[in-house]
XYZ file of C-alpha atoms in Angstrom:
564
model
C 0.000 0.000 0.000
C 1.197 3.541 -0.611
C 1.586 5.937 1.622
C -0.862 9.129 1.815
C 1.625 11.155 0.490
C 2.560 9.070 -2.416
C -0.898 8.813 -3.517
C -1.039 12.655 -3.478
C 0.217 13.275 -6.530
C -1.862 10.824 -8.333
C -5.274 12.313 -6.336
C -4.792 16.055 -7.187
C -5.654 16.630 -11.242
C -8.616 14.444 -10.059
C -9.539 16.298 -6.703
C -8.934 19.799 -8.429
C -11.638 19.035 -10.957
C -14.128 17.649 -8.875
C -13.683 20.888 -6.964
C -14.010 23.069 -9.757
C -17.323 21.326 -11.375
C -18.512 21.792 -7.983
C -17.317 25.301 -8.065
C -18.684 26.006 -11.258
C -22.153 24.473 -10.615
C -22.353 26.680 -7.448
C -21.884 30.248 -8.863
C -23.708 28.997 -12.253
C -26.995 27.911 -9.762
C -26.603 29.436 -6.856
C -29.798 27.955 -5.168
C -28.185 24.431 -5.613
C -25.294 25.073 -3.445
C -24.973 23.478 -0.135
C -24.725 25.445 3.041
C -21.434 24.607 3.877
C -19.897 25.072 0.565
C -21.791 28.622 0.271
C -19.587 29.822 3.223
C -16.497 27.633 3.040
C -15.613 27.153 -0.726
C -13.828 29.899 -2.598
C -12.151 30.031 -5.980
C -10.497 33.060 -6.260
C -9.593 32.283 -10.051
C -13.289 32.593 -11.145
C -16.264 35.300 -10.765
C -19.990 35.230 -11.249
C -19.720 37.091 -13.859
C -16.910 35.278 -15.972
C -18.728 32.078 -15.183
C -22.561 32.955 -15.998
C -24.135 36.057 -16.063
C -27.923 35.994 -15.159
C -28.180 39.342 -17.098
C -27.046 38.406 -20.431
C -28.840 34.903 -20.310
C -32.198 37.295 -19.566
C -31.635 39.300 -22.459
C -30.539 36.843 -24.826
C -33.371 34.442 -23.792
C -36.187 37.130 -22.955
C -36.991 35.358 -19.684
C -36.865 37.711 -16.915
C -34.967 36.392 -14.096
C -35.020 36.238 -10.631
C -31.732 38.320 -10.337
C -33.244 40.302 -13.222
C -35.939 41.321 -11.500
C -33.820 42.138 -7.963
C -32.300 44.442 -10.435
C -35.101 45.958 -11.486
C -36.654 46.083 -7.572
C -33.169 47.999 -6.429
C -33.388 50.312 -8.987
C -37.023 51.372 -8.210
C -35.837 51.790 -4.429
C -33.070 53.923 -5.763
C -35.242 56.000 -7.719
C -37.324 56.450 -4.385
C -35.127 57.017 -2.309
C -34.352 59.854 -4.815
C -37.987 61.013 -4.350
C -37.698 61.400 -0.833
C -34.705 63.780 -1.348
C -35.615 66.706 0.790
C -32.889 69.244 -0.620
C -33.539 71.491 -3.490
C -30.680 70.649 -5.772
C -30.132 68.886 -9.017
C -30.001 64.978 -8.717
C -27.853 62.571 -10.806
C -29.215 59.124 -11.812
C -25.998 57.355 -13.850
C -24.640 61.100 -15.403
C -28.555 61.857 -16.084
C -30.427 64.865 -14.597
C -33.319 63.381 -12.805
C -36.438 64.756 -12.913
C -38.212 66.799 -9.859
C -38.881 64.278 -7.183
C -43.083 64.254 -6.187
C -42.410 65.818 -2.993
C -40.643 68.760 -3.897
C -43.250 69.049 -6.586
C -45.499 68.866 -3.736
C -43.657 71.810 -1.802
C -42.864 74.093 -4.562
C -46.343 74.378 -5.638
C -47.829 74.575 -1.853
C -44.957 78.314 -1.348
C -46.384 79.191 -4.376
C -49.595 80.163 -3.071
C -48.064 81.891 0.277
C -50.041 84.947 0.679
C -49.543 88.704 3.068
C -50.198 87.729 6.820
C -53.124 90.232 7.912
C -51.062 92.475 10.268
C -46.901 93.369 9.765
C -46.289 91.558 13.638
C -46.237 88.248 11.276
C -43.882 88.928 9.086
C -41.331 88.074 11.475
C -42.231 84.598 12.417
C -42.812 83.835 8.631
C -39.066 85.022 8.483
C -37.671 83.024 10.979
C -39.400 79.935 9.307
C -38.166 80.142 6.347
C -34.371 79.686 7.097
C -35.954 76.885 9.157
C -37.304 75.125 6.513
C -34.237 75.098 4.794
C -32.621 72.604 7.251
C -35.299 70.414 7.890
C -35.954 67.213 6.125
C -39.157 66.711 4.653
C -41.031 63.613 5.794
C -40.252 60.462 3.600
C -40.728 56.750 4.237
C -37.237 56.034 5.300
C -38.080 57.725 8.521
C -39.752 55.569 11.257
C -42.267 58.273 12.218
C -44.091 58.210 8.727
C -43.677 54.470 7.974
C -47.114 54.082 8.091
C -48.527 57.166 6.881
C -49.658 57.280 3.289
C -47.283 60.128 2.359
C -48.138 59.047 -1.553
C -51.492 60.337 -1.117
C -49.823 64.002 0.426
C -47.691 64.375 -1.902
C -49.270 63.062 -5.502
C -51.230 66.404 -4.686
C -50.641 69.594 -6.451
C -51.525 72.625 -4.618
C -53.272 75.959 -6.002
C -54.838 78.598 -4.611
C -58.062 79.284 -2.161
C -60.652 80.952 -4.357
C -62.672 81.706 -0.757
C -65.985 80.927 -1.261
C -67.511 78.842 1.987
C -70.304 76.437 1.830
C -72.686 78.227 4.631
C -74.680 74.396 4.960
C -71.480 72.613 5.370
C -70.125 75.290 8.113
C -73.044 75.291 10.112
C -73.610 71.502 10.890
C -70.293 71.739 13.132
C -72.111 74.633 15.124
C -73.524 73.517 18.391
C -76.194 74.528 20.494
C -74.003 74.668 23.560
C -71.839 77.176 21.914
C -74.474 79.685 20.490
C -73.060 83.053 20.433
C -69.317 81.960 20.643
C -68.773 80.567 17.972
C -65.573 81.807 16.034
C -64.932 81.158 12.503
C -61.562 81.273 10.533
C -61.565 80.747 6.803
C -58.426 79.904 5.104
C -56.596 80.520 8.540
C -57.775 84.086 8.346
C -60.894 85.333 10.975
C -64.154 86.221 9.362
C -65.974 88.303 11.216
C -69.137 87.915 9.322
C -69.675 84.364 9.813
C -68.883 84.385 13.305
C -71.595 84.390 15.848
C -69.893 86.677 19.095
C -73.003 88.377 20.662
C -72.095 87.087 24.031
C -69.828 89.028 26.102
C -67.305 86.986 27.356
C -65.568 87.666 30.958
C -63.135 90.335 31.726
C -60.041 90.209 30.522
C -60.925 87.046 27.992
C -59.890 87.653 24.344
C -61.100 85.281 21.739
C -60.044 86.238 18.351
C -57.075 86.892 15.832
C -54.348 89.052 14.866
C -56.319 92.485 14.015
C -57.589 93.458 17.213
C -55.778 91.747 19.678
C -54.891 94.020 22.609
C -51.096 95.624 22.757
C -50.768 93.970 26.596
C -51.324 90.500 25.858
C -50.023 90.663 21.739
C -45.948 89.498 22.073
C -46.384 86.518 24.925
C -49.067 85.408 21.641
C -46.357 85.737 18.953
C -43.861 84.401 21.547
C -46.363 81.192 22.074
C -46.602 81.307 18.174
C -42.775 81.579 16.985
C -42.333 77.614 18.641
C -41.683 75.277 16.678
C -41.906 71.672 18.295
C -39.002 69.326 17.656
C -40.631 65.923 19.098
C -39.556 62.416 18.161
C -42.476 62.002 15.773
C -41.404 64.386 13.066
C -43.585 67.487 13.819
C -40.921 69.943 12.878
C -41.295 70.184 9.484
C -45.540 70.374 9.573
C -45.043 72.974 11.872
C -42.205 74.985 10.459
C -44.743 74.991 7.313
C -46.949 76.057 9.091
C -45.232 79.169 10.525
C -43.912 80.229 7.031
C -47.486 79.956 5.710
C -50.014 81.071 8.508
C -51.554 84.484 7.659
C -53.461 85.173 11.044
C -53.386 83.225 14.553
C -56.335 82.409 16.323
C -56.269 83.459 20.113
C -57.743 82.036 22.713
C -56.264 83.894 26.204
C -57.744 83.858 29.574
C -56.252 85.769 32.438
C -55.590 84.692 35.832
C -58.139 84.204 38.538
C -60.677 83.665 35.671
C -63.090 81.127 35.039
C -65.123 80.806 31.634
C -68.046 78.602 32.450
C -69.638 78.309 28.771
C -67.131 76.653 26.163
C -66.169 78.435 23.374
C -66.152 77.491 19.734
C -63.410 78.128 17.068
C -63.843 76.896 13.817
C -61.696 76.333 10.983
C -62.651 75.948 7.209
C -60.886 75.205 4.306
C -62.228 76.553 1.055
C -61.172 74.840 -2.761
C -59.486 75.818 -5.581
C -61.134 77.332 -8.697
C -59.424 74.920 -10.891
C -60.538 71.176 -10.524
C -57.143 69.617 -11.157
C -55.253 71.715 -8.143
C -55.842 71.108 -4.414
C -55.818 73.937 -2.004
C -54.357 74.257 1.270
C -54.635 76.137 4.441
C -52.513 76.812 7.228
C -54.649 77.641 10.631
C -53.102 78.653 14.016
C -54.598 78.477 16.988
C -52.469 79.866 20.549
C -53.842 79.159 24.033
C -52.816 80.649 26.754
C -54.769 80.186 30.038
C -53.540 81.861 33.095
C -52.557 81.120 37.147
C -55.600 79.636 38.391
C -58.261 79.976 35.252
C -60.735 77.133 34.265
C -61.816 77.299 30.650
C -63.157 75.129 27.836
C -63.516 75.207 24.184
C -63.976 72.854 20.738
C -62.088 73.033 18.434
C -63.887 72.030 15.231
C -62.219 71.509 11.897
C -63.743 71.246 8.106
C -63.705 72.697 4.995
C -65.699 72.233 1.290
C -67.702 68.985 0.519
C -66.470 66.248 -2.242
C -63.073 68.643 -2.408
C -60.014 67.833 -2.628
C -57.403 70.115 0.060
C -55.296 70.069 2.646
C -55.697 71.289 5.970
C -52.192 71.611 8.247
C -52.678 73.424 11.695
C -50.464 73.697 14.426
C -51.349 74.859 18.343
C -49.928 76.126 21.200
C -51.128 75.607 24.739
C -49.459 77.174 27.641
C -51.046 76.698 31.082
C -49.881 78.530 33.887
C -49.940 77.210 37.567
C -53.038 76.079 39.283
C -54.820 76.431 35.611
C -57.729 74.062 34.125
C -58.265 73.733 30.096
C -60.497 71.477 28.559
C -59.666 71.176 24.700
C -62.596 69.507 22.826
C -61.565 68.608 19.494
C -63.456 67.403 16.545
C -61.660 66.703 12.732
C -64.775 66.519 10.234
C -62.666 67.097 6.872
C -63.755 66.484 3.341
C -63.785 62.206 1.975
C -60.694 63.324 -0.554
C -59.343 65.856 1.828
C -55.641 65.553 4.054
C -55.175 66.424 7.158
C -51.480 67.077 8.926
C -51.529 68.653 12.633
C -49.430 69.173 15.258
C -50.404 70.157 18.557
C -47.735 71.178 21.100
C -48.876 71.705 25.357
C -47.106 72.934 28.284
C -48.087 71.978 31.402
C -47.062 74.140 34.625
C -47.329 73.252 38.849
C -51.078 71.650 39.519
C -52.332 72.437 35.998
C -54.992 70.105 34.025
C -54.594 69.246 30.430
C -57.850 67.472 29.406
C -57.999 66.491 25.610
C -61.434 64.447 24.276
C -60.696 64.055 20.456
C -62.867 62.689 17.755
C -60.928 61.960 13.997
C -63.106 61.315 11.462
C -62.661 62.507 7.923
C -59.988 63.260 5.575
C -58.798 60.051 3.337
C -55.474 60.896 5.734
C -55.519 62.301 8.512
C -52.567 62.725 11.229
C -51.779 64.090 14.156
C -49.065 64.705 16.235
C -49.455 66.032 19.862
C -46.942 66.411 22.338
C -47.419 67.124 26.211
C -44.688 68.119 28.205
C -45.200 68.274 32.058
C -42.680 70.680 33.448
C -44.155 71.860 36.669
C -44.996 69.589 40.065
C -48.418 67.621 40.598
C -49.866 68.086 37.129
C -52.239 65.893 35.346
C -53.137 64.580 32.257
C -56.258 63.450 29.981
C -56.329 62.187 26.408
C -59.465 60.687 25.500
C -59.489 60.026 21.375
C -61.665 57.995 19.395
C -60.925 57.839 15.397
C -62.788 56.862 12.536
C -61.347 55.050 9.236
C -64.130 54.398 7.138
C -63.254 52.660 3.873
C -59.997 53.244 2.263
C -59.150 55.908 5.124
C -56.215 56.148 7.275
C -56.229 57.914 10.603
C -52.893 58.293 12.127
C -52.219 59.407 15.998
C -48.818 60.159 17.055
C -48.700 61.195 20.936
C -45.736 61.721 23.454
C -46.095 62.517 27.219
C -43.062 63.755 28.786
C -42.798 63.834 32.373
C -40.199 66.625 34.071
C -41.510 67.510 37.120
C -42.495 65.075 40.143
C -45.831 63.626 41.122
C -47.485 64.207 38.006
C -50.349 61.908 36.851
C -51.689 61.099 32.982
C -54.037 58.596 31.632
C -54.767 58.044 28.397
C -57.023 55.826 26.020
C -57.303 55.519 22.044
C -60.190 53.916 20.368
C -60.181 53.168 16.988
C -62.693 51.884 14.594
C -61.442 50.519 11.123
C -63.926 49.991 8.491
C -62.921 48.461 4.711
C -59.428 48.739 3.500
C -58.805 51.723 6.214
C -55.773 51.724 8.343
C -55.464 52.991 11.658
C -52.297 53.678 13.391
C -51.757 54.824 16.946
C -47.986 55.333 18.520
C -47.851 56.700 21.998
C -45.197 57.112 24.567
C -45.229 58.152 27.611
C -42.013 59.082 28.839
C -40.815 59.710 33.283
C -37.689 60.829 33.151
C -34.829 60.342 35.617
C -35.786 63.621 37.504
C -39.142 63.299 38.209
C -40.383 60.935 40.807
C -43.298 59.337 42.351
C -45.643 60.307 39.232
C -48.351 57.340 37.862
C -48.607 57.089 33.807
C -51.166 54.930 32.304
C -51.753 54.320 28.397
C -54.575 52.205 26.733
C -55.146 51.327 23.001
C -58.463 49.304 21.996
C -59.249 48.805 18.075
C -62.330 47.380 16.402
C -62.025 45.723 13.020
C -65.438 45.683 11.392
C -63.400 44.221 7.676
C -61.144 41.872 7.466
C -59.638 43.876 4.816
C -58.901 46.696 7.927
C -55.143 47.104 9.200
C -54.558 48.264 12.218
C -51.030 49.367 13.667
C -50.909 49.800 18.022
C -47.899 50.867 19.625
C -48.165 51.851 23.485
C -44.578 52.540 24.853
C -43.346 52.890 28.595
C -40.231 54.896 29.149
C -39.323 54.830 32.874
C -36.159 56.405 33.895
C -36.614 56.311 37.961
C -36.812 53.803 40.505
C -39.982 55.465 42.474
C -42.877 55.638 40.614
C -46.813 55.683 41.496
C -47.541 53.083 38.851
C -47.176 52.865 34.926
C -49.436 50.367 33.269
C -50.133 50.295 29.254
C -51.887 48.006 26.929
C -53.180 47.342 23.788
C -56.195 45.116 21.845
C -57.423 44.704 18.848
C -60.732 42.540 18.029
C -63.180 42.085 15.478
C -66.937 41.363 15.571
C -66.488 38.263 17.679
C -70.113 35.633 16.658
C -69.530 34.774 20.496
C -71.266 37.919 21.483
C -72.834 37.908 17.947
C -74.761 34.711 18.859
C -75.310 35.745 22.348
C -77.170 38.434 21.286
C -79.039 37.202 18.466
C -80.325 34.279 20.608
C -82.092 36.325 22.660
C -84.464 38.191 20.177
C -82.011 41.017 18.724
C -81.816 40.694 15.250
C -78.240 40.691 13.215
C -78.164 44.372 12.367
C -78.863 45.806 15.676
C -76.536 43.522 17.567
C -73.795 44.976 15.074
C -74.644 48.389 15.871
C -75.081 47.794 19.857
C -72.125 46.166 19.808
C -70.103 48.899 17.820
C -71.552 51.538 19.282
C -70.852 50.272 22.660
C -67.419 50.503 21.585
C -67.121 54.076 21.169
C -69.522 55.217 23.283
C -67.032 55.654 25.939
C -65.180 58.477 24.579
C -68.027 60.287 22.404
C -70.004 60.708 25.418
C -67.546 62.642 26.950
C -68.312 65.487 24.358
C -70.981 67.979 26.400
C -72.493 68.379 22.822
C -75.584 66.828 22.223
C -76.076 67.656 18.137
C -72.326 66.059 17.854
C -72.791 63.266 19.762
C -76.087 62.527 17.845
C -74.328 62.975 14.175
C -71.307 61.141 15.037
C -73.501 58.050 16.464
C -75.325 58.365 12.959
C -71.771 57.713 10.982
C -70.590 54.752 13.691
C -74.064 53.341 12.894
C -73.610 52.989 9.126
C -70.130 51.661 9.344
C -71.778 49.010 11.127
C -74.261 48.092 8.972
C -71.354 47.274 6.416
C -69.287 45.226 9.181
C -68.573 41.428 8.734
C -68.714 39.268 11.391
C -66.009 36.786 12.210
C -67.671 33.560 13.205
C -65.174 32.240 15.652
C -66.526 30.020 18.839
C -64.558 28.109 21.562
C -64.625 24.480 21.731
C -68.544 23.201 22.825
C -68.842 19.794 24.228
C -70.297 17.096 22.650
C -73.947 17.096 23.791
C -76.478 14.758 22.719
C -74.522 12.763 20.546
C -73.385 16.323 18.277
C -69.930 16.185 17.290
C -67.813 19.342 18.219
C -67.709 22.672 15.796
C -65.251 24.843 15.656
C -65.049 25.958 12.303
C -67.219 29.263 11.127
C -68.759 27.703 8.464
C -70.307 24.857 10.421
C -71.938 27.765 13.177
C -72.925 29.971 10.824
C -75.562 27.928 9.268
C -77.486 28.044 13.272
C -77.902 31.985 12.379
């Protein structure tokens, strides 16, 4: 017998092209290869390329292949990644110039129709927002705030001018009884005097109003309140930089100390269409509230604009509240089917002040909203209470953040969210104690109804606890459907299928649109819940029953549907 290293000689021409076949089969299929030889077998004298080219073979044979097509799906996230440039300058795809990217379309045509603020204090915000704009990004899908927001639908969009004509019928269903005689209207983000209803005299020292007449004593802490520009983790910077460069008049809502407004107050915004049918319009409201040491006040805050048009609506707010001071923010987003809505709204809590928000999100194809709460002084609470609407093919987008500075605070809140059709609704909260605040209680709830199982839903409730003493911080999140358990329990007990969807739906949300003290807005908004329910499938899923009387177990849907 010969040795091993005799026999070495003779083994190599036929061991070097066994391993080169085997080389050659790997890079020419490269699903065939093994694991191991994948990460352990090299050939430097040989490429892909040299050896078989996937590219050439697809053009010579007209079969598009699977690295073909990778090709082809790189290149399309090349060419959007070039559409969510933000910067202004010429692009470069392979020595070409590339054409304008949608979303600076988008931009370019919404500074186009930038008009004159209504008073010369403005000019100087609208100044310092510019030069902001120019370093912030615009939103784009590579950022994790808007990776579920539709930005396709914001920015395929072009954006012309207001022609200014308001639908009277349209305007006046958001008016409610509660608020007769305070009820301030502001078209385009401008106030118009003639279709707001201000017989009532309001308290001493209250102003409720914009720009024009506001008086000298209480006119810079507005445009200081006005010139911020919230930089929260959710991307509101840019919305409300925009904002800022565009807003022609601010809507004031100021309420001195030692005051208490007992009757809530009204402000209304509308956003008129464009003359030409092709073009959206846009508007750019700003609202500034400022309530004072130890004042109690309410208001709603009511948002719409023209029927069956297309727009976009982008406010921003300011709330300041001083020590010992009580607002109650009632907010209500009734836009247009085809209309977008992008808002930010930005609160400042001082020492044993009350923040109460009750929101109801209903219209718009897209709708978002970013709020953000910081707690600064000691002993402060806070209340969000939202319910939102995505009928079908809508998406209704909540962004909130809760930051806790100062000690023994307390905040509570709780989305629902109803998802009808093909909508989407997305809710990302975080409430945040940082290291330097202690002994404060946080609690955060999510609850979604599915009434399609076409509907997407996206929940996120996040905890961020810095200290070691803490009250308590508890958050959660569900997301059901129209269970037949509770289908069937109703049903066999005399209520027919219809109703028990709409009891059942309506139960739902029923928790956070009562909280509204407006009976006409209750009533309409019950209406709309109603008739998403009548278009709601139910998901036939039961437990396990026991065989009974010789019945075999059913667990499928198909089997218990047929007992309805």
């Amino acid at each position: 017998t010969k040795s091993r290293s005799a026999m070495a000689p003779l083994l190599w021409p036929r061991g070097a092209f066994l391993l080169v076949l085997m080389g050659y089969r790997a890079l020419a299929f490269p699903g065939s290869r093994p694991q191991a030889l994948r990460s352990r077998c090299r050939i430097p004298t040989f490429s892909r390329a040299r050896v078989w080219s996937p590219f050439r073979a697809a053009r010579r044979s007209g079969v598009k292949a699977n690295a073909w097509r990778a090709t082809k799906e790189s290149m399309n996230r090349y060419k959007q990644r070039i559409e969510n440039e933000a910067e202004g300058v010429v692009l470069h795809v392979r020595g070409r110039e590339a054409k304008p990217t949608a979303s600076l379309n988008w931009r370019d045509s919404v500074l186009k129709t930038r008009q004159d603020p209504v008073c010369e204090s403005l000019e100087a915000l609208r100044s310092e927002a510019e030069t902001h704009l120019e370093r912030v990004v615009m939103p784009h899908k590579k950022q994790e705030p808007f990776r579920h927001l539709s930005l396709r639908r914001i920015y395929r969009t072009k954006i012309g001018p207001n022609n200014g004509d308001v639908d009277r019928t349209v305007l006046q269903t958001g008016f409610q009884v509660e608020t007769a005689n305070r009820q301030f209207v502001f078209v385009d983000g401008v106030l118009s005097e003639k279709l707001s209803r201000t017989s009532d005299e309001l308290p001493e020292g209250v102003y409720v109003g914009g720009m024009e007449n506001i008086p000298d004593e209480i006119k810079d802490q507005v445009l200081k309140e006005a010139s911020k520009v919230p930089a929260d983790m959710y991307g509101s910077e840019y919305w409300a930089a925009l904002n800022k460069y565009m807003m022609r008049d601010i809507a004031v809502i100021y309420v001195p100390e030692d005051t208490v407004v007992k009757d809530p107050i009204q402000i209304s915004f509308y956003t008129t269409p464009s003359d030409d049918p092709t073009l959206a319009s846009a508007s750019f409201p700003r609202l500034v509230i400022i309530s004072g040491k130890n004042s109690d006040a309410q208001a709603l805050v009511y948002h719409t604009g023209a029927h069956n048009a297309i727009y976009h609506s982008s406010p921003s707010t300011t709330v300041n509240l001083a020590e010992g001071s009580t607002f109650n923010m009632y907010y209500h987003q009734e836009q247009s089917e085809e209309a977008i809505h992008t808002e930010v709204i930005n609160a400042t809590l001082a020492d044993k002040s009350t923040f109460i928000w009750t929101g109801l999100a209903e219209g718009g194809t897209v709708g978002r909203l970013n709020m953000d709460v910081d707690v600064i002084g000691d002993d402060a609470n806070v209340e969000l209470w939202g319910a939102s609407l995505a009928p079908k093919g809508a998406e209704q987008d909540l962004h909130t953040a809760v930051l806790h500075y100062g000690n023994s605070g307390h905040s509570v809140q709780e989305q629902r969210t109803i998802v009808g059709k093909k909508g989407h609704g997305v809710f990302r909260g975080q409430m945040k104690i940082l290291s330097e605040s202690f002994y404060t209680e946080v609690d955060q709830q999510s609850k979604a109804l599915l009434l399609s199982p076409d509907g997407e839903v996206d929940a996120m409730p996040t905890l961020v606890v810095s200290p070691d003493k803490v009250e308590g911080a508890a958050h959660g999140s569900t997301v059901s459907d129209l269970g037949g358990e509770e289908m069937f329990y109703m049903m066999c007990r005399g209520v027919s299928e219809s109703d028990a969807k709409a009891m059942l739906t309506k139960g739902f949300i029923r928790h956070i649109v009562g909280r509204f003290p407006f009976s006409f807005l209750r009533a309409r908004n019950i209406e709309k819940i109603l008739r998403m329910a009548e278009r709601a499938s139910v998901q036939w899923r039961f437990t396990e029953i026991d065989k009974t009387e010789g019945l075999d177990t059913m667990e499928r849907d198909e089997e218990m549907a047929q007992f309805m």
